[in-house]
Amino acid sequence: MSELSPVTVEIKGISKQFVLRHTRSIKEALIWFLKGRKGDLSARFHALRDVSLDIRQGETVALLGFNGSGKSTLLKHISGVMTPDEGTVRTRGRVAGLIEVGAGFHPDLSGRDNVYLNAAILGMSEAQIKERFDSIVEFAEIGEFIDTEVRFYSSGMYLRLAFSVAVHSDPEVFLVDEILAVGDEPFQKKCLEKIQELVDAGQTLVVVSHDLDLVQRVCSRGILLEHGRVLKDGPSHDVVEFLRSRTKG
Amino acid sequence: MTSLLDTPLVRPGIGQGLKDVFRRRYLLKLLVRKEIKLRYRGSVLGVIWSYVKPAIQFVVFYIAMGVFLGLNKNVGNYAVYLFSGIVLINFFTEALNNAAKSIVYNSGLIKKIFLPRELFPVASVFVSAAHFFPQLVVLLIGCLLTGWQPTPLGILAGFAGFLVLAMLSVGLGLFFSSVNVYFRDSENFVEMMLMVATWVSPVMYQWGMVHERLGDFWFGVYQSNPVTVGVELFHYAFWSSTAGGDAALAAPPQLFELWLPVALVVSAAVLALGQFTFRKLEVKFAQEL
Ligand SMILES: Nc1ncnc2c1ncn2[C@@H]1O[C@H](COP(=O)(O)OP(=O)(O)OP(=O)(O)O)[C@@H](O)[C@H]1O
Ligand SMILES: [Mg+2]
């Protein structure tokens, strides 16, 4: 992407620590307090450590790394679900996406109710939802199941509807955390086309995926995380090659 | 493409508290509707439960307090007296109980998608208001059957009583729902507090009995509880004109001049404290849940 495109995600030196053991009752906390607050209540570790990066409009970025390397945590910082202990995250425009399939879905509601609820959660207005409803259902190819309770959906159908809603919410920055895995081949293809269309229209895309071939196809830039640090940041091809060579070696 | 440059870079996840709830009121509406839809799903009697429960409660208290303890004879139209207090306390109890649990209950969503988290306790209060409404209708029918004469001041008192308790539920709901993320004990604490609430307000007995035994100072303390004032306002609104002779006892002195403003100030302070605590704690909701 051109250097002149505006920065949509700006991450400056963020770190995030998590506690490993939680206190869950007042009793435990009180005992710790009465003992003179000796020792830390729980062990800590860094899930993100001094991460800095800029993402520009229209970029397609893949976050790569092994399980537990901090990819989802980084996405949550971009979406605002979490806030960093140090450093700052700033975003431009609306940020939305799919952190997990059907996070905003309620199994006991019908597909229709869920579309409305989820779309509103992602920040669409009532008028926008009404206008795009048919298009959402059509894209998901749910057809007559739209008035069935969602708990009777197959996981693929779940994904279709969730993805369709998210894609129609039309945010400036679109986040996707490994969800394409559940869809069947034709639907995956359709999603990728849709994503490409959005990117061409100037949307920024940040995906997490373990499917390296897919990453190479969809994303132009790759960022490799390891133990919460950025290990490599460059063209997705190079980063994927690097990751593959490390796995072998 | 350049138009995006006009939007500023902002820090995600920093909300504006209750103001955001107003901004996202369509989402609030959908959340409230969802709760109401799901509440009685799979139960045979469905919504009828929201009538059965207060009805049973009413009958039990009426027999125990009215018939056995003789309040029936001392308080004119004791049935309406009792029921008008019960519906308000029920609203408060349900609202606060559910609000206090709302953040933990919705953790799945809060951990994954950013949205103004104040929505959840506020939605709980709205759901309870929706359940309060049919009970109010039953109360009004009872009032009309026993010679109720609505006055402008009476109607104002009804609205004011409801407003005080709604503000209090939102404020306490914000406070306890956010603390509940860190200490699950807070749920139990709320339940205990609400158990006491029915008895430290003149729902079953009359305020005069408290005044008689405690004297002016402690009665003042008793009166600074907004729940007490709310119940007294409801008595004024729905019961006093049906009571017959003892109208002088209907409302405590200075209910409108002094105690209503006090209740509003206390509730507003609780609301501010709740919002303050919530905003301090919400930063770490996603990782603690
Ligand atoms: N709320 C939390 N509290 C404590 N530890 C957490 C929390 N969330 C994540 N972690 C830890 O932070 C580390 C990074 O987690 P994260 O979910 O970001 O990994 P990931 O790169 O997405 O992994 P995966 O490929 O398995 O999805 C993990 O060790 C995880 O256990
Ligand atoms: Mg992950």
Coordinates of C-alpha atoms and ligand atoms in Angstrom, one line a residue:
Chain A
M1 CA 0.0 0.0 0.0
S2 CA 1.1 3.5 -0.6
E3 CA 2.8 5.3 2.2
L4 CA 0.4 8.1 1.7
S5 CA -2.7 6.3 2.8
P6 CA -3.8 7.4 6.2
V7 CA -2.9 5.3 9.2
T8 CA -6.0 3.4 10.5
V9 CA -4.4 1.6 13.4
E10 CA -1.5 3.1 15.3
I11 CA 0.1 1.0 18.0
K12 CA 2.9 2.6 20.0
G13 CA 4.9 0.5 22.5
I14 CA 2.1 -1.5 24.1
S15 CA 2.6 -4.1 26.7
K16 CA 0.1 -6.2 28.5
Q17 CA 0.5 -8.3 31.5
F18 CA -1.9 -11.0 32.7
V19 CA -2.1 -12.5 36.1
L20 CA -1.9 -16.2 36.2
R21 CA -3.7 -16.9 39.5
H22 CA -6.9 -15.0 40.3
T23 CA -8.3 -14.1 43.7
R24 CA -12.0 -14.7 43.5
S25 CA -13.2 -14.1 47.0
I26 CA -13.1 -11.2 49.4
K27 CA -11.8 -13.6 52.1
E28 CA -8.6 -14.4 50.2
A29 CA -7.9 -10.8 49.4
L30 CA -8.6 -9.9 53.1
I31 CA -6.1 -12.5 54.4
W32 CA -3.5 -11.2 51.9
F33 CA -4.2 -7.6 53.0
L34 CA -4.0 -8.5 56.8
K35 CA -0.7 -10.3 56.3
G36 CA 0.7 -7.0 55.3
R37 CA 0.3 -7.4 51.5
K38 CA 3.4 -9.6 51.4
G39 CA 4.2 -11.1 48.1
D40 CA 2.3 -10.6 45.0
L41 CA -1.2 -12.0 45.1
S42 CA -0.5 -13.8 41.9
A43 CA 2.2 -14.4 39.3
R44 CA 2.3 -12.3 36.1
F45 CA 3.4 -12.7 32.6
H46 CA 3.6 -10.6 29.5
A47 CA 1.1 -11.5 26.8
L48 CA 2.3 -8.5 24.7
R49 CA 5.7 -6.8 25.2
D50 CA 6.6 -3.5 23.6
V51 CA 4.6 -4.0 20.4
S52 CA 4.7 -1.1 17.9
L53 CA 3.2 -1.0 14.4
D54 CA 1.2 1.2 12.1
I55 CA -1.4 -0.2 9.7
R56 CA -2.5 2.0 6.8
Q57 CA -5.8 2.2 5.0
G58 CA -6.3 -0.6 2.5
E59 CA -3.7 -2.9 4.0
T60 CA -4.3 -6.6 4.4
V61 CA -2.4 -7.7 7.4
A62 CA -2.1 -11.2 8.8
L63 CA -1.0 -11.8 12.4
L64 CA 0.9 -15.0 12.6
G65 CA 2.5 -17.1 15.4
F66 CA 2.1 -20.2 17.5
N67 CA -0.7 -20.8 20.0
G68 CA -0.5 -18.4 22.9
S69 CA 1.8 -16.0 21.1
G70 CA -0.6 -13.1 21.7
K71 CA -2.4 -12.7 18.4
S72 CA -5.9 -12.7 19.8
T73 CA -4.8 -10.4 22.6
L74 CA -3.4 -7.9 20.1
L75 CA -6.7 -8.0 18.1
K76 CA -8.6 -7.3 21.3
H77 CA -6.5 -4.3 21.9
I78 CA -7.3 -3.0 18.5
S79 CA -11.0 -3.5 18.9
G80 CA -11.0 -1.8 22.4
V81 CA -12.1 -4.8 24.3
M82 CA -8.8 -4.6 26.2
T83 CA -6.7 -1.7 27.1
P84 CA -2.9 -1.8 27.3
D85 CA -0.9 -1.5 30.6
E86 CA 1.7 0.7 28.8
G87 CA 1.7 2.4 25.4
T88 CA -1.2 3.5 23.3
V89 CA -3.5 2.2 20.6
R90 CA -5.4 4.6 18.4
T91 CA -7.7 3.8 15.5
R92 CA -9.4 5.8 12.9
G93 CA -13.0 5.1 11.9
R94 CA -15.2 2.3 13.0
V95 CA -13.5 -1.0 14.0
A96 CA -15.5 -4.2 14.0
G97 CA -15.2 -7.8 13.1
L98 CA -15.4 -11.3 14.2
I99 CA -13.2 -12.2 17.1
E100 CA -15.0 -15.5 17.5
V101 CA -17.8 -17.1 15.6
G102 CA -21.1 -15.9 16.8
A103 CA -19.9 -14.1 19.9
G104 CA -23.0 -11.9 19.9
F105 CA -25.3 -14.7 19.0
H106 CA -27.9 -16.1 21.4
P107 CA -28.7 -19.8 20.7
D108 CA -32.3 -19.5 21.8
L109 CA -33.2 -16.6 19.4
S110 CA -34.1 -17.0 15.8
G111 CA -31.7 -16.2 13.0
R112 CA -33.6 -13.1 12.3
D113 CA -33.5 -11.8 15.9
N114 CA -29.8 -12.6 16.0
V115 CA -29.1 -10.7 12.8
Y116 CA -30.7 -7.6 14.3
L117 CA -29.1 -8.0 17.7
N118 CA -25.6 -8.7 16.3
A119 CA -25.8 -6.0 13.7
A120 CA -26.7 -3.5 16.4
I121 CA -23.9 -4.7 18.6
L122 CA -21.5 -4.1 15.7
G123 CA -22.7 -0.5 15.5
M124 CA -25.3 -0.5 12.7
S125 CA -28.3 1.7 13.0
E126 CA -31.9 0.5 12.8
A127 CA -32.3 1.9 9.3
Q128 CA -29.0 0.4 8.1
I129 CA -30.0 -3.1 9.4
K130 CA -33.4 -2.9 7.7
E131 CA -31.9 -1.8 4.5
R132 CA -29.2 -4.5 4.5
F133 CA -31.2 -7.4 6.0
D134 CA -32.1 -9.1 2.8
S135 CA -28.6 -8.8 1.5
I136 CA -27.3 -10.3 4.8
V137 CA -29.6 -13.3 4.5
E138 CA -28.8 -13.8 0.9
F139 CA -25.1 -13.7 1.3
A140 CA -25.3 -16.2 4.2
E141 CA -27.5 -18.5 2.0
I142 CA -29.5 -19.4 5.1
G143 CA -32.8 -19.2 3.2
E144 CA -35.8 -20.6 5.1
F145 CA -33.7 -21.3 8.2
I146 CA -33.7 -17.6 9.1
D147 CA -36.7 -18.0 11.4
T148 CA -35.3 -21.1 13.1
E149 CA -33.6 -20.9 16.5
V150 CA -29.9 -20.6 16.0
R151 CA -29.0 -23.5 18.2
F152 CA -30.3 -25.8 15.5
Y153 CA -27.8 -24.4 13.0
S154 CA -24.8 -26.4 11.9
S155 CA -21.5 -24.7 12.8
G156 CA -21.0 -23.7 9.2
M157 CA -24.4 -22.1 9.0
Y158 CA -23.6 -20.2 12.2
L159 CA -20.4 -19.0 10.7
R160 CA -22.1 -17.9 7.5
L161 CA -24.7 -15.8 9.2
A162 CA -22.1 -14.3 11.6
F163 CA -19.7 -13.5 8.9
S164 CA -22.4 -12.1 6.7
V165 CA -23.6 -9.7 9.4
A166 CA -20.0 -8.6 10.2
V167 CA -19.2 -8.0 6.5
H168 CA -22.3 -5.9 6.1
S169 CA -21.5 -3.7 9.1
D170 CA -19.0 -2.1 6.8
P171 CA -16.4 -0.9 9.2
E172 CA -13.3 1.0 8.3
V173 CA -11.1 -1.6 10.0
F174 CA -12.2 -5.2 9.8
L175 CA -10.8 -7.8 12.3
V176 CA -11.1 -11.5 11.8
D177 CA -9.9 -14.1 14.2
E178 CA -9.5 -17.5 12.6
I179 CA -13.1 -18.2 11.6
L180 CA -12.9 -19.1 8.0
A181 CA -11.8 -22.6 8.9
V182 CA -15.4 -23.8 9.5
G183 CA -16.9 -22.8 6.2
D184 CA -17.1 -25.1 3.2
E185 CA -15.0 -24.5 0.1
P186 CA -17.5 -22.5 -1.9
F187 CA -18.4 -20.3 1.0
Q188 CA -14.7 -19.7 1.8
K189 CA -14.2 -18.6 -1.8
K190 CA -17.2 -16.3 -1.6
C191 CA -15.9 -14.8 1.7
L192 CA -12.5 -14.2 0.2
E193 CA -14.0 -12.5 -2.8
K194 CA -16.1 -10.3 -0.5
I195 CA -13.1 -9.4 1.5
Q196 CA -11.1 -8.5 -1.6
E197 CA -14.0 -6.3 -2.7
L198 CA -14.0 -4.5 0.7
V199 CA -10.2 -4.0 0.6
D200 CA -10.5 -2.6 -2.9
A201 CA -13.0 -0.1 -1.5
G202 CA -10.5 1.1 1.0
Q203 CA -11.2 -1.1 4.0
T204 CA -8.3 -2.2 6.3
L205 CA -8.2 -5.9 7.1
V206 CA -6.4 -7.6 10.0
V207 CA -6.8 -11.4 10.2
V208 CA -5.4 -14.1 12.4
S209 CA -5.0 -17.4 10.8
H210 CA -3.0 -20.6 11.0
D211 CA -3.8 -21.4 7.4
L212 CA -0.6 -20.2 5.8
D213 CA -1.6 -20.8 2.2
L214 CA -4.7 -18.7 2.7
V215 CA -2.7 -16.0 4.4
Q216 CA -0.4 -15.8 1.4
R217 CA -3.3 -15.5 -0.9
V218 CA -5.3 -12.9 1.0
C219 CA -2.8 -10.7 2.8
S220 CA 0.0 -8.6 1.6
R221 CA 1.7 -8.1 4.9
G222 CA 2.5 -10.5 7.6
I223 CA 3.4 -9.9 11.2
L224 CA 4.9 -12.7 13.2
L225 CA 4.4 -12.7 17.0
E226 CA 6.4 -14.8 19.4
H227 CA 5.9 -14.6 23.2
G228 CA 4.1 -11.3 22.8
R229 CA 6.9 -9.6 20.7
V230 CA 6.9 -8.8 17.1
L231 CA 9.5 -11.1 15.6
K232 CA 9.1 -10.2 12.0
D233 CA 7.1 -7.7 10.0
G234 CA 7.1 -7.7 6.2
P235 CA 5.5 -9.0 3.0
S236 CA 3.3 -12.0 3.9
H237 CA 5.3 -14.2 1.5
D238 CA 8.5 -13.6 3.3
V239 CA 7.1 -13.9 6.8
V240 CA 5.3 -17.2 5.9
E241 CA 8.5 -18.6 4.4
F242 CA 10.3 -17.6 7.6
L243 CA 7.7 -19.2 9.8
R244 CA 7.9 -22.4 7.7
S245 CA 11.6 -22.6 7.9
R246 CA 11.6 -22.1 11.7
T247 CA 9.0 -24.9 12.1
K248 CA 11.2 -27.3 10.1
G249 CA 14.4 -26.3 11.7
Chain B
M1 CA -10.2 7.7 0.3
T2 CA -9.0 11.0 1.6
S3 CA -12.2 11.5 3.6
L4 CA -10.9 9.0 6.2
L5 CA -8.3 11.5 7.1
D6 CA -10.9 13.8 8.4
T7 CA -11.8 11.3 11.1
P8 CA -9.4 11.6 14.0
L9 CA -7.4 8.8 15.5
V10 CA -9.0 7.8 18.8
R11 CA -8.2 5.4 21.5
P12 CA -10.6 2.5 21.2
G13 CA -12.4 1.2 24.3
I14 CA -12.7 4.5 26.0
G15 CA -16.4 5.1 26.4
Q16 CA -18.5 8.0 27.8
G17 CA -20.4 5.9 30.3
L18 CA -24.2 6.4 30.5
K19 CA -24.1 8.9 27.7
D20 CA -23.1 6.0 25.4
V21 CA -26.1 4.0 26.5
F22 CA -28.3 6.8 25.3
R23 CA -26.5 7.0 22.0
R24 CA -26.9 3.3 21.5
R25 CA -30.5 3.2 22.6
Y26 CA -31.6 1.0 19.7
L27 CA -29.2 -1.6 20.9
L28 CA -30.5 -1.1 24.4
K29 CA -34.0 -1.7 23.1
L30 CA -33.0 -5.0 21.4
L31 CA -31.2 -6.2 24.5
V32 CA -34.2 -5.5 26.6
R33 CA -36.5 -7.3 24.1
K34 CA -34.1 -10.2 24.1
E35 CA -34.2 -10.6 27.8
I36 CA -38.0 -10.4 28.0
K37 CA -38.3 -13.0 25.2
L38 CA -35.9 -15.4 26.9
R39 CA -37.1 -15.0 30.4
Y40 CA -40.1 -17.3 30.3
R41 CA -39.0 -19.4 27.4
G42 CA -39.9 -23.0 28.0
S43 CA -42.2 -22.3 30.9
V44 CA -45.8 -23.4 30.5
L45 CA -47.4 -20.4 32.2
G46 CA -45.0 -17.9 30.6
V47 CA -45.6 -14.3 31.4
I48 CA -48.3 -15.3 33.9
W49 CA -45.5 -16.0 36.3
S50 CA -44.9 -12.2 36.7
Y51 CA -48.4 -12.0 38.1
V52 CA -48.4 -15.2 40.1
K53 CA -45.4 -14.4 42.1
P54 CA -46.5 -11.0 43.4
A55 CA -50.0 -12.4 44.0
I56 CA -48.7 -15.1 46.2
Q57 CA -46.4 -12.7 48.0
F58 CA -49.4 -10.4 48.6
V59 CA -51.6 -13.2 49.9
V60 CA -49.0 -14.4 52.4
F61 CA -48.2 -11.0 53.7
Y62 CA -51.8 -10.0 53.9
I63 CA -52.7 -13.0 56.0
A64 CA -49.6 -12.8 58.2
M65 CA -49.5 -9.1 58.8
G66 CA -53.0 -8.0 58.1
V67 CA -55.1 -10.7 59.6
F68 CA -52.8 -12.3 62.3
L69 CA -51.0 -9.1 63.5
G70 CA -54.1 -7.0 63.1
L71 CA -52.8 -4.3 60.8
N72 CA -55.9 -4.9 58.8
K73 CA -57.9 -3.1 61.5
N74 CA -55.5 -0.3 62.2
V75 CA -54.7 0.6 58.6
G76 CA -57.6 1.6 56.4
N77 CA -57.7 -0.4 53.1
Y78 CA -54.6 -2.4 54.2
A79 CA -54.7 -4.5 51.0
V80 CA -53.9 -1.5 48.7
Y81 CA -51.5 -0.2 51.3
L82 CA -49.5 -3.4 51.2
F83 CA -49.7 -4.0 47.5
S84 CA -48.6 -0.6 46.4
G85 CA -45.4 -1.0 48.5
I86 CA -44.8 -4.6 47.3
V87 CA -44.9 -3.7 43.6
L88 CA -42.3 -1.0 44.0
I89 CA -40.0 -3.1 46.2
N90 CA -40.4 -5.9 43.7
F91 CA -39.3 -3.7 40.9
F92 CA -36.3 -2.6 42.9
T93 CA -35.4 -6.1 44.0
E94 CA -35.6 -7.6 40.6
A95 CA -33.8 -4.7 38.9
L96 CA -30.9 -4.7 41.3
N97 CA -30.5 -8.4 41.5
N98 CA -30.3 -8.8 37.8
A99 CA -28.2 -5.7 37.2
A100 CA -25.7 -6.9 39.7
K101 CA -25.3 -10.2 37.8
S102 CA -25.5 -8.7 34.3
I103 CA -21.8 -8.2 33.6
V104 CA -20.7 -11.7 34.6
Y105 CA -23.8 -13.1 32.9
N106 CA -22.9 -11.4 29.6
S107 CA -19.2 -12.1 29.9
G108 CA -19.2 -14.0 26.6
L109 CA -20.0 -10.8 24.7
I110 CA -17.9 -8.4 26.8
K111 CA -14.8 -10.5 26.3
K112 CA -15.0 -10.4 22.6
I113 CA -16.7 -7.4 21.2
F114 CA -16.4 -3.8 22.4
L115 CA -19.6 -2.1 23.3
P116 CA -20.7 0.3 26.1
R117 CA -20.8 -2.2 29.0
E118 CA -23.2 0.1 30.9
L119 CA -25.8 -1.2 28.6
F120 CA -26.2 -4.5 30.5
P121 CA -27.1 -3.2 34.0
V122 CA -29.2 -0.5 32.5
A123 CA -31.0 -3.1 30.3
S124 CA -31.7 -5.2 33.5
V125 CA -33.4 -2.2 35.0
F126 CA -35.5 -1.7 31.9
V127 CA -36.6 -5.3 31.8
S128 CA -37.7 -5.1 35.4
A129 CA -39.6 -1.9 34.6
A130 CA -41.4 -3.9 31.9
H131 CA -42.4 -6.5 34.5
F132 CA -43.4 -3.8 36.9
F133 CA -45.9 -2.5 34.4
P134 CA -48.5 -5.3 34.6
Q135 CA -48.3 -5.2 38.4
L136 CA -49.0 -1.5 38.3
V137 CA -52.1 -2.2 36.2
V138 CA -53.4 -4.7 38.8
L139 CA -52.7 -2.1 41.5
L140 CA -54.6 0.6 39.7
I141 CA -57.6 -1.8 39.3
G142 CA -57.5 -2.4 43.0
C143 CA -57.3 1.4 43.6
L144 CA -60.3 2.1 41.4
L145 CA -62.4 -0.5 43.1
T146 CA -61.7 1.0 46.5
G147 CA -62.6 4.6 45.7
W148 CA -59.2 6.0 44.5
Q149 CA -59.2 9.7 43.5
P150 CA -56.2 10.6 41.5
T151 CA -54.8 14.1 42.1
P152 CA -52.0 15.9 40.2
L153 CA -49.8 15.7 43.2
G154 CA -50.6 12.1 43.7
I155 CA -49.6 11.2 40.1
L156 CA -46.5 13.2 40.5
A157 CA -45.7 11.3 43.7
G158 CA -46.1 8.0 41.8
F159 CA -43.7 9.1 39.1
A160 CA -41.2 10.5 41.6
G161 CA -41.3 7.3 43.7
F162 CA -40.5 5.2 40.6
L163 CA -37.8 7.6 39.4
V164 CA -36.0 7.5 42.7
L165 CA -35.9 3.7 42.8
A166 CA -35.0 3.5 39.1
M167 CA -32.0 5.8 39.7
L168 CA -31.0 3.9 42.7
S169 CA -31.2 0.6 40.9
V170 CA -29.0 1.8 38.0
G171 CA -26.5 3.4 40.4
L172 CA -26.3 0.3 42.7
G173 CA -26.5 -2.0 39.7
L174 CA -23.4 -0.3 38.1
F175 CA -21.5 -0.5 41.3
F176 CA -22.2 -4.1 42.2
S177 CA -22.1 -5.5 38.7
S178 CA -18.6 -4.1 38.2
V179 CA -17.4 -5.3 41.7
N180 CA -18.9 -8.7 40.9
V181 CA -16.4 -9.2 38.2
Y182 CA -13.6 -9.2 40.8
F183 CA -15.5 -10.6 43.8
R184 CA -18.3 -12.9 43.1
D185 CA -19.4 -12.4 46.7
S186 CA -21.0 -9.2 45.7
E187 CA -24.0 -11.1 44.2
N188 CA -24.7 -12.7 47.5
F189 CA -24.3 -9.4 49.3
V190 CA -26.9 -7.8 47.1
E191 CA -29.3 -10.6 47.7
M192 CA -28.9 -10.2 51.4
M193 CA -29.3 -6.4 51.2
L194 CA -32.5 -6.8 49.2
M195 CA -33.9 -9.2 51.8
V196 CA -33.5 -6.5 54.4
A197 CA -34.9 -3.8 52.1
T198 CA -38.5 -4.9 52.5
W199 CA -38.3 -4.6 56.2
V200 CA -36.4 -1.3 56.6
S201 CA -39.1 0.5 54.6
P202 CA -42.8 0.9 55.6
V203 CA -44.1 -1.8 53.2
M204 CA -46.0 -3.8 55.7
Y205 CA -46.2 -1.5 58.7
Q206 CA -46.6 2.3 58.9
W207 CA -44.0 4.9 59.2
G208 CA -45.7 6.2 62.3
M209 CA -44.8 3.1 64.3
V210 CA -41.1 3.8 63.5
H211 CA -41.4 7.4 64.5
E212 CA -43.1 6.5 67.8
R213 CA -40.4 4.0 68.8
L214 CA -37.2 5.7 67.5
G215 CA -37.8 9.4 68.0
D216 CA -37.0 12.3 65.7
F217 CA -33.3 11.7 65.1
W218 CA -33.4 8.1 64.2
F219 CA -36.6 8.6 62.2
G220 CA -34.6 11.1 60.2
V221 CA -32.0 8.5 59.5
Y222 CA -34.7 6.0 58.5
Q223 CA -36.2 8.6 56.2
S224 CA -32.9 9.3 54.4
N225 CA -33.2 5.9 52.8
P226 CA -34.5 6.6 49.3
V227 CA -36.3 3.3 49.2
T228 CA -38.4 4.4 52.2
V229 CA -39.3 7.7 50.6
G230 CA -40.2 5.9 47.3
V231 CA -42.6 3.6 49.2
E232 CA -44.1 6.5 51.0
L233 CA -44.6 8.3 47.8
F234 CA -46.4 5.3 46.4
H235 CA -48.6 5.2 49.4
Y236 CA -49.4 8.8 48.9
A237 CA -50.1 8.2 45.2
F238 CA -52.2 5.1 45.3
W239 CA -53.4 4.4 48.9
S240 CA -54.0 7.7 50.8
S241 CA -57.2 8.7 49.1
T242 CA -58.7 5.2 49.6
A243 CA -57.8 5.0 53.3
G244 CA -60.8 6.8 54.7
G245 CA -60.5 8.6 58.0
D246 CA -56.8 8.6 59.0
A247 CA -55.6 10.9 56.1
A248 CA -53.4 12.8 58.5
L249 CA -51.3 9.7 58.9
A250 CA -51.1 9.1 55.2
A251 CA -47.7 10.7 54.6
P252 CA -44.9 11.7 57.0
P253 CA -44.5 15.4 57.6
Q254 CA -42.5 17.2 54.9
L255 CA -42.5 14.3 52.5
F256 CA -42.5 16.6 49.5
E257 CA -40.7 19.6 50.9
L258 CA -37.8 17.7 52.4
W259 CA -37.7 14.0 52.0
L260 CA -38.3 13.8 48.2
P261 CA -35.4 16.2 47.5
V262 CA -33.2 14.3 49.9
A263 CA -34.1 11.0 48.2
L264 CA -33.3 12.5 44.8
V265 CA -30.0 13.8 46.0
V266 CA -29.0 10.5 47.6
S267 CA -30.0 8.5 44.5
A268 CA -28.1 10.9 42.2
A269 CA -25.1 10.5 44.4
V270 CA -25.3 6.7 44.3
L271 CA -25.7 6.9 40.6
A272 CA -22.6 9.1 40.3
L273 CA -20.6 6.8 42.6
G274 CA -21.8 3.7 40.6
Q275 CA -20.8 5.2 37.3
F276 CA -17.4 6.3 38.7
T277 CA -16.7 2.8 40.1
F278 CA -17.9 1.1 37.0
R279 CA -15.6 3.2 34.8
K280 CA -12.6 2.6 37.0
L281 CA -13.2 -1.2 36.9
E282 CA -14.5 -1.8 33.4
V283 CA -11.0 -1.3 31.9
K284 CA -10.1 -4.8 33.0
F285 CA -13.4 -6.6 32.6
A286 CA -12.3 -8.5 29.4
Q287 CA -9.3 -10.0 31.1
E288 CA -10.9 -10.7 34.5
L289 CA -14.0 -12.4 33.3
Ligands
LIG1 N1 -7.8 -12.9 30.2 C1 -6.6 -13.6 30.3 N2 -6.1 -13.8 31.5 C2 -4.9 -14.5 31.6 N3 -4.2 -14.9 30.6 C3 -4.7 -14.7 29.4 C4 -5.9 -14.0 29.1 N4 -6.1 -13.9 27.8 C5 -5.0 -14.5 27.2 N5 -4.2 -15.0 28.1 C6 -2.9 -15.6 27.8 O1 -2.2 -14.8 27.0 C7 -1.4 -15.6 26.0 C8 -1.7 -15.1 24.6 O2 -3.1 -15.5 24.3 P1 -3.7 -15.2 22.9 O3 -5.1 -15.7 23.0 O4 -3.5 -13.8 22.5 O5 -2.9 -16.2 22.0 P2 -3.1 -16.5 20.4 O6 -1.9 -16.1 19.8 O7 -4.4 -15.9 20.0 O8 -3.2 -18.1 20.4 P3 -4.0 -19.1 19.5 O9 -3.3 -19.3 18.3 O10 -4.1 -20.3 20.3 O11 -5.4 -18.4 19.3 C9 -1.8 -17.0 26.3 O12 -0.7 -17.6 27.1 C10 -3.0 -16.9 27.2 O13 -3.1 -18.0 28.1
MG2 MG -6.2 -16.7 19.3

